[in-house]
């Protein structure tokens, strides 16, 4: 356990639920869940799970999923149920509805670091940067600016949001440092079905944020800080140094690229 009172141990939340219906990636790989797809010889979930539990600032890992049984029944992921720092919790109908109760539970503990089970390239360096820059904030979100990604992976395709300070793509790392974060998570729950539609999410944070994005008079970092101030909390953008932070396993092309990167890492 992390016993430094000024830096309480982090609870990591790994989102490993599945959406309704058949996942085409899982079906093509012959597994029942996307997070069980083999990537470079490992079940997809294994690499981010190990990165999280190996990080010295993280005390515990909570895996949110509809049922733990697929993971406990699979020899490749059975270790998740045996590890003393890992527990499973039932996920709700969406990410925000799953997170809201956790923010209020004493047995979970704050701060929360949230990421996804398809964040296969997550590593110590990414976690070091994110934790260092998110500490002290009520909420923080990691993103990668387009030039950072394209300088190394010019053919990688991402979803971008355009602001004065660049084009940004999400890195699937979120920080909830205090119970105040529930105010933002509640809003997130309202627009969750539109999480891939950037303008609807921006509009939900108010007309000033929307106008700033449209006219490019607002930087993303400044906008996030102002949105936080509007809700009475400290909020920060963490601009990730590693381009791999925004490469998750959403498409077959992503998995090919991820395997190439892992092969170079050795």
Tab-separated table of C-alpha atoms in Angstrom:
chain	number	residue	atom	x	y	z
A	1	UNK	CA	0.000	0.000	0.000
A	2	UNK	CA	1.031	3.606	-0.529
A	3	UNK	CA	1.383	5.068	2.946
A	4	UNK	CA	2.373	8.602	1.955
A	5	UNK	CA	-0.440	10.752	3.356
A	6	UNK	CA	0.290	13.571	0.903
A	7	UNK	CA	-0.045	11.129	-2.005
A	8	UNK	CA	-2.821	8.650	-1.226
A	9	UNK	CA	-2.776	5.382	-3.108
A	10	UNK	CA	-4.724	5.400	-6.355
A	11	UNK	CA	-7.598	3.123	-7.250
A	12	UNK	CA	-7.368	2.195	-10.919
A	13	UNK	CA	-10.586	1.419	-12.770
A	14	UNK	CA	-10.274	-0.726	-15.895
A	15	UNK	CA	-13.349	-0.562	-18.119
A	16	UNK	CA	-13.839	-4.029	-19.603
A	17	UNK	CA	-17.546	-4.150	-20.318
A	18	UNK	CA	-19.095	-5.016	-23.664
A	19	UNK	CA	-21.737	-3.220	-25.677
A	20	UNK	CA	-24.976	-4.954	-26.647
A	21	UNK	CA	-24.798	-7.176	-29.690
A	22	UNK	CA	-21.949	-8.992	-31.368
A	23	UNK	CA	-18.597	-7.237	-31.428
A	24	UNK	CA	-17.134	-7.712	-34.948
A	25	UNK	CA	-13.535	-7.773	-33.676
A	26	UNK	CA	-14.356	-10.446	-31.098
A	27	UNK	CA	-16.318	-12.495	-33.621
A	28	UNK	CA	-13.458	-12.370	-36.113
A	29	UNK	CA	-11.045	-13.556	-33.410
A	30	UNK	CA	-13.375	-16.330	-32.240
A	31	UNK	CA	-13.739	-15.042	-28.657
A	32	UNK	CA	-16.812	-13.919	-26.754
A	33	UNK	CA	-15.459	-10.542	-25.622
A	34	UNK	CA	-13.331	-7.945	-27.372
A	35	UNK	CA	-11.058	-7.714	-24.327
A	36	UNK	CA	-10.157	-11.415	-24.721
A	37	UNK	CA	-8.839	-10.964	-28.277
A	38	UNK	CA	-5.202	-12.101	-28.483
A	39	UNK	CA	-2.894	-9.177	-29.268
A	40	UNK	CA	0.776	-10.049	-29.749
A	41	UNK	CA	0.247	-13.319	-27.901
A	42	UNK	CA	-1.634	-11.882	-24.911
A	43	UNK	CA	-5.313	-11.392	-24.197
A	44	UNK	CA	-6.025	-7.715	-24.840
A	45	UNK	CA	-6.898	-6.940	-21.219
A	46	UNK	CA	-3.702	-8.396	-19.775
A	47	UNK	CA	-1.261	-5.674	-20.766
A	48	UNK	CA	-3.146	-2.657	-19.364
A	49	UNK	CA	-4.053	-4.651	-16.250
A	50	UNK	CA	-0.410	-5.512	-15.591
A	51	UNK	CA	0.744	-1.954	-16.272
A	52	UNK	CA	-1.731	-0.677	-13.691
A	53	UNK	CA	-1.011	-3.146	-10.897
A	54	UNK	CA	2.751	-2.805	-11.432
A	55	UNK	CA	2.715	0.973	-11.015
A	56	UNK	CA	3.917	1.969	-7.516
A	57	UNK	CA	1.285	4.699	-7.074
A	58	UNK	CA	-1.639	2.328	-7.684
A	59	UNK	CA	-2.922	0.395	-4.672
A	60	UNK	CA	-5.752	-1.564	-6.238
A	61	UNK	CA	-7.381	-2.350	-9.562
A	62	UNK	CA	-11.126	-2.623	-10.089
A	63	UNK	CA	-12.244	-4.254	-13.328
A	64	UNK	CA	-15.691	-3.087	-14.380
A	65	UNK	CA	-17.533	-5.601	-16.542
A	66	UNK	CA	-20.948	-7.205	-16.895
A	67	UNK	CA	-19.656	-10.504	-15.500
A	68	UNK	CA	-16.228	-11.737	-14.373
A	69	UNK	CA	-16.904	-15.290	-15.547
A	70	UNK	CA	-15.530	-14.975	-19.094
A	71	UNK	CA	-12.221	-13.807	-17.618
A	72	UNK	CA	-12.162	-16.386	-14.820
A	73	UNK	CA	-13.006	-19.203	-17.234
A	74	UNK	CA	-10.301	-18.302	-19.750
A	75	UNK	CA	-6.835	-19.681	-18.906
A	76	UNK	CA	-5.242	-16.558	-20.397
A	77	UNK	CA	-7.003	-14.211	-17.963
A	78	UNK	CA	-7.746	-16.431	-14.949
A	79	UNK	CA	-4.883	-14.755	-13.085
A	80	UNK	CA	-6.995	-11.588	-12.806
A	81	UNK	CA	-9.288	-13.324	-10.325
A	82	UNK	CA	-6.385	-14.619	-8.253
A	83	UNK	CA	-4.382	-11.414	-7.920
A	84	UNK	CA	-4.674	-9.792	-4.454
A	85	UNK	CA	-4.762	-6.240	-5.858
A	86	UNK	CA	-7.551	-6.954	-8.363
A	87	UNK	CA	-11.295	-7.157	-7.864
A	88	UNK	CA	-14.242	-7.281	-10.226
A	89	UNK	CA	-17.292	-5.021	-9.998
A	90	UNK	CA	-20.464	-5.116	-12.073
A	91	UNK	CA	-20.683	-2.328	-14.625
A	92	UNK	CA	-23.825	-0.289	-15.200
A	93	UNK	CA	-25.552	0.526	-18.462
A	94	UNK	CA	-22.826	3.001	-19.397
A	95	UNK	CA	-19.432	4.237	-18.284
A	96	UNK	CA	-20.699	7.232	-16.332
A	97	UNK	CA	-23.483	5.275	-14.637
A	98	UNK	CA	-20.847	2.745	-13.576
A	99	UNK	CA	-18.452	5.365	-12.222
A	100	UNK	CA	-20.892	7.506	-10.262
A	101	UNK	CA	-21.510	4.934	-7.489
A	102	UNK	CA	-17.775	4.261	-7.170
A	103	UNK	CA	-17.083	7.919	-6.395
A	104	UNK	CA	-19.237	7.581	-3.280
A	105	UNK	CA	-17.982	4.229	-1.984
A	106	UNK	CA	-15.533	4.309	0.907
A	107	UNK	CA	-14.237	0.827	0.099
A	108	UNK	CA	-13.113	1.969	-3.362
A	109	UNK	CA	-11.242	5.108	-2.344
A	110	UNK	CA	-10.128	8.235	-4.152
A	111	UNK	CA	-8.423	9.270	-6.327
A	112	UNK	CA	-9.618	7.159	-9.244
A	113	UNK	CA	-7.600	6.645	-12.406
A	114	UNK	CA	-9.841	5.311	-15.158
A	115	UNK	CA	-8.763	3.670	-18.390
A	116	UNK	CA	-10.003	1.059	-20.835
A	117	UNK	CA	-9.108	-2.580	-21.398
A	118	UNK	CA	-8.329	-1.896	-25.065
A	119	UNK	CA	-5.546	0.530	-24.066
A	120	UNK	CA	-3.037	-2.189	-24.919
A	121	UNK	CA	-0.023	0.140	-25.200
A	122	UNK	CA	-0.445	1.646	-21.735
A	123	UNK	CA	2.911	1.627	-19.963
A	124	UNK	CA	4.805	3.004	-16.973
A	125	UNK	CA	5.910	6.192	-18.728
A	126	UNK	CA	2.339	7.125	-19.671
A	127	UNK	CA	1.121	6.450	-16.144
A	128	UNK	CA	4.018	8.393	-14.621
A	129	UNK	CA	3.220	11.477	-16.685
A	130	UNK	CA	-0.517	11.297	-16.199
A	131	UNK	CA	-0.385	10.741	-12.439
A	132	UNK	CA	2.193	13.496	-11.945
A	133	UNK	CA	0.166	16.078	-13.853
A	134	UNK	CA	-3.267	14.987	-12.617
A	135	UNK	CA	-2.453	14.988	-8.902
A	136	UNK	CA	-4.173	17.782	-7.025
A	137	UNK	CA	-6.935	18.100	-9.619
A	138	UNK	CA	-10.580	17.213	-9.105
A	139	UNK	CA	-10.686	15.945	-12.665
A	140	UNK	CA	-8.135	15.518	-15.435
A	141	UNK	CA	-8.268	14.076	-18.922
A	142	UNK	CA	-5.389	12.890	-21.089
A	143	UNK	CA	-5.255	13.695	-24.789
A	144	UNK	CA	-2.729	13.616	-27.617
A	145	UNK	CA	-2.206	16.491	-30.037
A	146	UNK	CA	-2.247	15.476	-33.689
A	147	UNK	CA	1.309	16.546	-34.517
A	148	UNK	CA	2.583	14.346	-31.676
A	149	UNK	CA	0.909	11.294	-33.200
A	150	UNK	CA	1.535	11.961	-36.870
A	151	UNK	CA	5.222	12.690	-36.354
A	152	UNK	CA	5.696	9.029	-35.515
A	153	UNK	CA	2.628	7.315	-36.999
A	154	UNK	CA	1.576	9.373	-40.031
A	155	UNK	CA	-0.965	6.816	-41.269
A	156	UNK	CA	-2.789	6.296	-37.974
A	157	UNK	CA	-6.409	7.420	-38.093
A	158	UNK	CA	-8.015	8.960	-35.006
A	159	UNK	CA	-11.039	11.079	-34.136
A	160	UNK	CA	-9.899	14.704	-33.692
A	161	UNK	CA	-11.337	17.769	-31.981
A	162	UNK	CA	-10.081	21.075	-33.386
A	163	UNK	CA	-9.093	23.937	-31.069
A	164	UNK	CA	-6.819	26.967	-31.207
A	165	UNK	CA	-4.014	25.004	-29.609
A	166	UNK	CA	-4.258	22.073	-31.990
A	167	UNK	CA	-6.230	19.003	-32.972
A	168	UNK	CA	-6.750	16.612	-30.088
A	169	UNK	CA	-7.626	12.937	-29.677
A	170	UNK	CA	-8.545	11.203	-26.435
A	171	UNK	CA	-6.026	8.981	-24.659
A	172	UNK	CA	-8.544	7.011	-22.583
A	173	UNK	CA	-7.071	8.173	-19.270
A	174	UNK	CA	-9.275	10.005	-16.785
A	175	UNK	CA	-8.618	11.226	-13.258
A	176	UNK	CA	-11.241	11.782	-10.588
A	177	UNK	CA	-9.475	13.257	-7.608
A	178	UNK	CA	-12.357	14.122	-5.305
A	179	UNK	CA	-16.070	13.652	-4.799
A	180	UNK	CA	-16.569	16.949	-6.654
A	181	UNK	CA	-15.874	15.060	-9.870
A	182	UNK	CA	-19.368	13.561	-9.601
A	183	UNK	CA	-20.706	16.855	-11.019
A	184	UNK	CA	-18.888	16.259	-14.301
A	185	UNK	CA	-19.576	12.524	-14.354
A	186	UNK	CA	-23.281	13.292	-13.986
A	187	UNK	CA	-23.092	15.496	-17.070
A	188	UNK	CA	-21.083	12.822	-18.854
A	189	UNK	CA	-23.908	10.396	-18.138
A	190	UNK	CA	-26.374	12.699	-19.897
A	191	UNK	CA	-24.346	12.848	-23.124
A	192	UNK	CA	-22.773	9.396	-22.936
A	193	UNK	CA	-24.559	8.073	-25.989
A	194	UNK	CA	-22.929	10.854	-28.020
A	195	UNK	CA	-19.370	10.409	-26.708
A	196	UNK	CA	-18.040	9.986	-30.277
A	197	UNK	CA	-19.753	13.197	-31.403
A	198	UNK	CA	-17.417	15.904	-30.182
A	199	UNK	CA	-19.664	18.900	-30.775
A	200	UNK	CA	-22.540	17.479	-28.733
A	201	UNK	CA	-20.238	16.916	-25.794
A	202	UNK	CA	-18.798	20.428	-26.076
A	203	UNK	CA	-22.302	21.889	-26.334
A	204	UNK	CA	-23.298	20.125	-23.122
A	205	UNK	CA	-20.638	22.143	-21.292
A	206	UNK	CA	-22.284	25.395	-22.317
A	207	UNK	CA	-22.554	27.885	-25.215
A	208	UNK	CA	-19.232	29.561	-24.391
A	209	UNK	CA	-17.332	26.297	-24.785
A	210	UNK	CA	-19.176	25.535	-28.028
A	211	UNK	CA	-18.541	29.025	-29.447
A	212	UNK	CA	-14.882	28.807	-28.481
A	213	UNK	CA	-14.464	25.523	-30.323
A	214	UNK	CA	-16.278	26.694	-33.444
A	215	UNK	CA	-14.381	29.992	-33.697
A	216	UNK	CA	-11.073	28.496	-32.491
A	217	UNK	CA	-10.711	31.302	-29.936
A	218	UNK	CA	-10.482	28.754	-27.130
A	219	UNK	CA	-7.597	26.433	-26.436
A	220	UNK	CA	-8.508	22.978	-25.197
A	221	UNK	CA	-6.357	23.298	-22.080
A	222	UNK	CA	-7.893	26.657	-21.192
A	223	UNK	CA	-11.365	25.431	-22.032
A	224	UNK	CA	-11.112	22.426	-19.725
A	225	UNK	CA	-9.897	24.656	-16.895
A	226	UNK	CA	-12.795	27.074	-17.446
A	227	UNK	CA	-15.332	24.259	-17.589
A	228	UNK	CA	-13.968	22.999	-14.297
A	229	UNK	CA	-14.249	26.448	-12.768
A	230	UNK	CA	-17.857	26.662	-13.928
A	231	UNK	CA	-18.608	23.483	-11.970
A	232	UNK	CA	-16.574	24.547	-8.948
A	233	UNK	CA	-13.666	22.172	-9.399
A	234	UNK	CA	-10.062	22.091	-10.583
A	235	UNK	CA	-9.777	20.523	-14.044
A	236	UNK	CA	-6.759	19.974	-16.252
A	237	UNK	CA	-5.818	18.713	-19.684
A	238	UNK	CA	-2.825	16.384	-19.634
A	239	UNK	CA	-1.173	16.596	-23.052
A	240	UNK	CA	0.538	13.242	-23.375
A	241	UNK	CA	4.107	13.110	-24.620
A	242	UNK	CA	3.842	9.589	-26.047
A	243	UNK	CA	1.855	9.343	-29.293
A	244	UNK	CA	0.961	5.735	-28.440
A	245	UNK	CA	-1.276	7.047	-25.650
A	246	UNK	CA	-4.121	7.608	-28.111
A	247	UNK	CA	-3.763	4.340	-30.027
A	248	UNK	CA	-6.322	1.866	-28.726
A	249	UNK	CA	-7.632	-1.340	-30.268
A	250	UNK	CA	-10.799	-0.130	-31.963
A	251	UNK	CA	-10.252	-1.472	-35.486
A	252	UNK	CA	-8.332	-4.299	-37.181
A	253	UNK	CA	-5.819	-1.712	-38.444
A	254	UNK	CA	-5.254	-0.588	-34.852
A	255	UNK	CA	-4.394	-4.121	-33.765
A	256	UNK	CA	-1.922	-4.486	-36.629
A	257	UNK	CA	-0.230	-1.217	-35.611
A	258	UNK	CA	-0.251	-2.151	-31.918
A	259	UNK	CA	1.407	-5.469	-32.650
A	260	UNK	CA	4.073	-3.719	-34.730
A	261	UNK	CA	4.753	-1.304	-31.840
A	262	UNK	CA	4.916	-4.123	-29.277
A	263	UNK	CA	7.308	-6.057	-31.500
A	264	UNK	CA	9.642	-3.041	-31.630
A	265	UNK	CA	9.416	-2.686	-27.843
A	266	UNK	CA	10.560	-6.286	-27.570
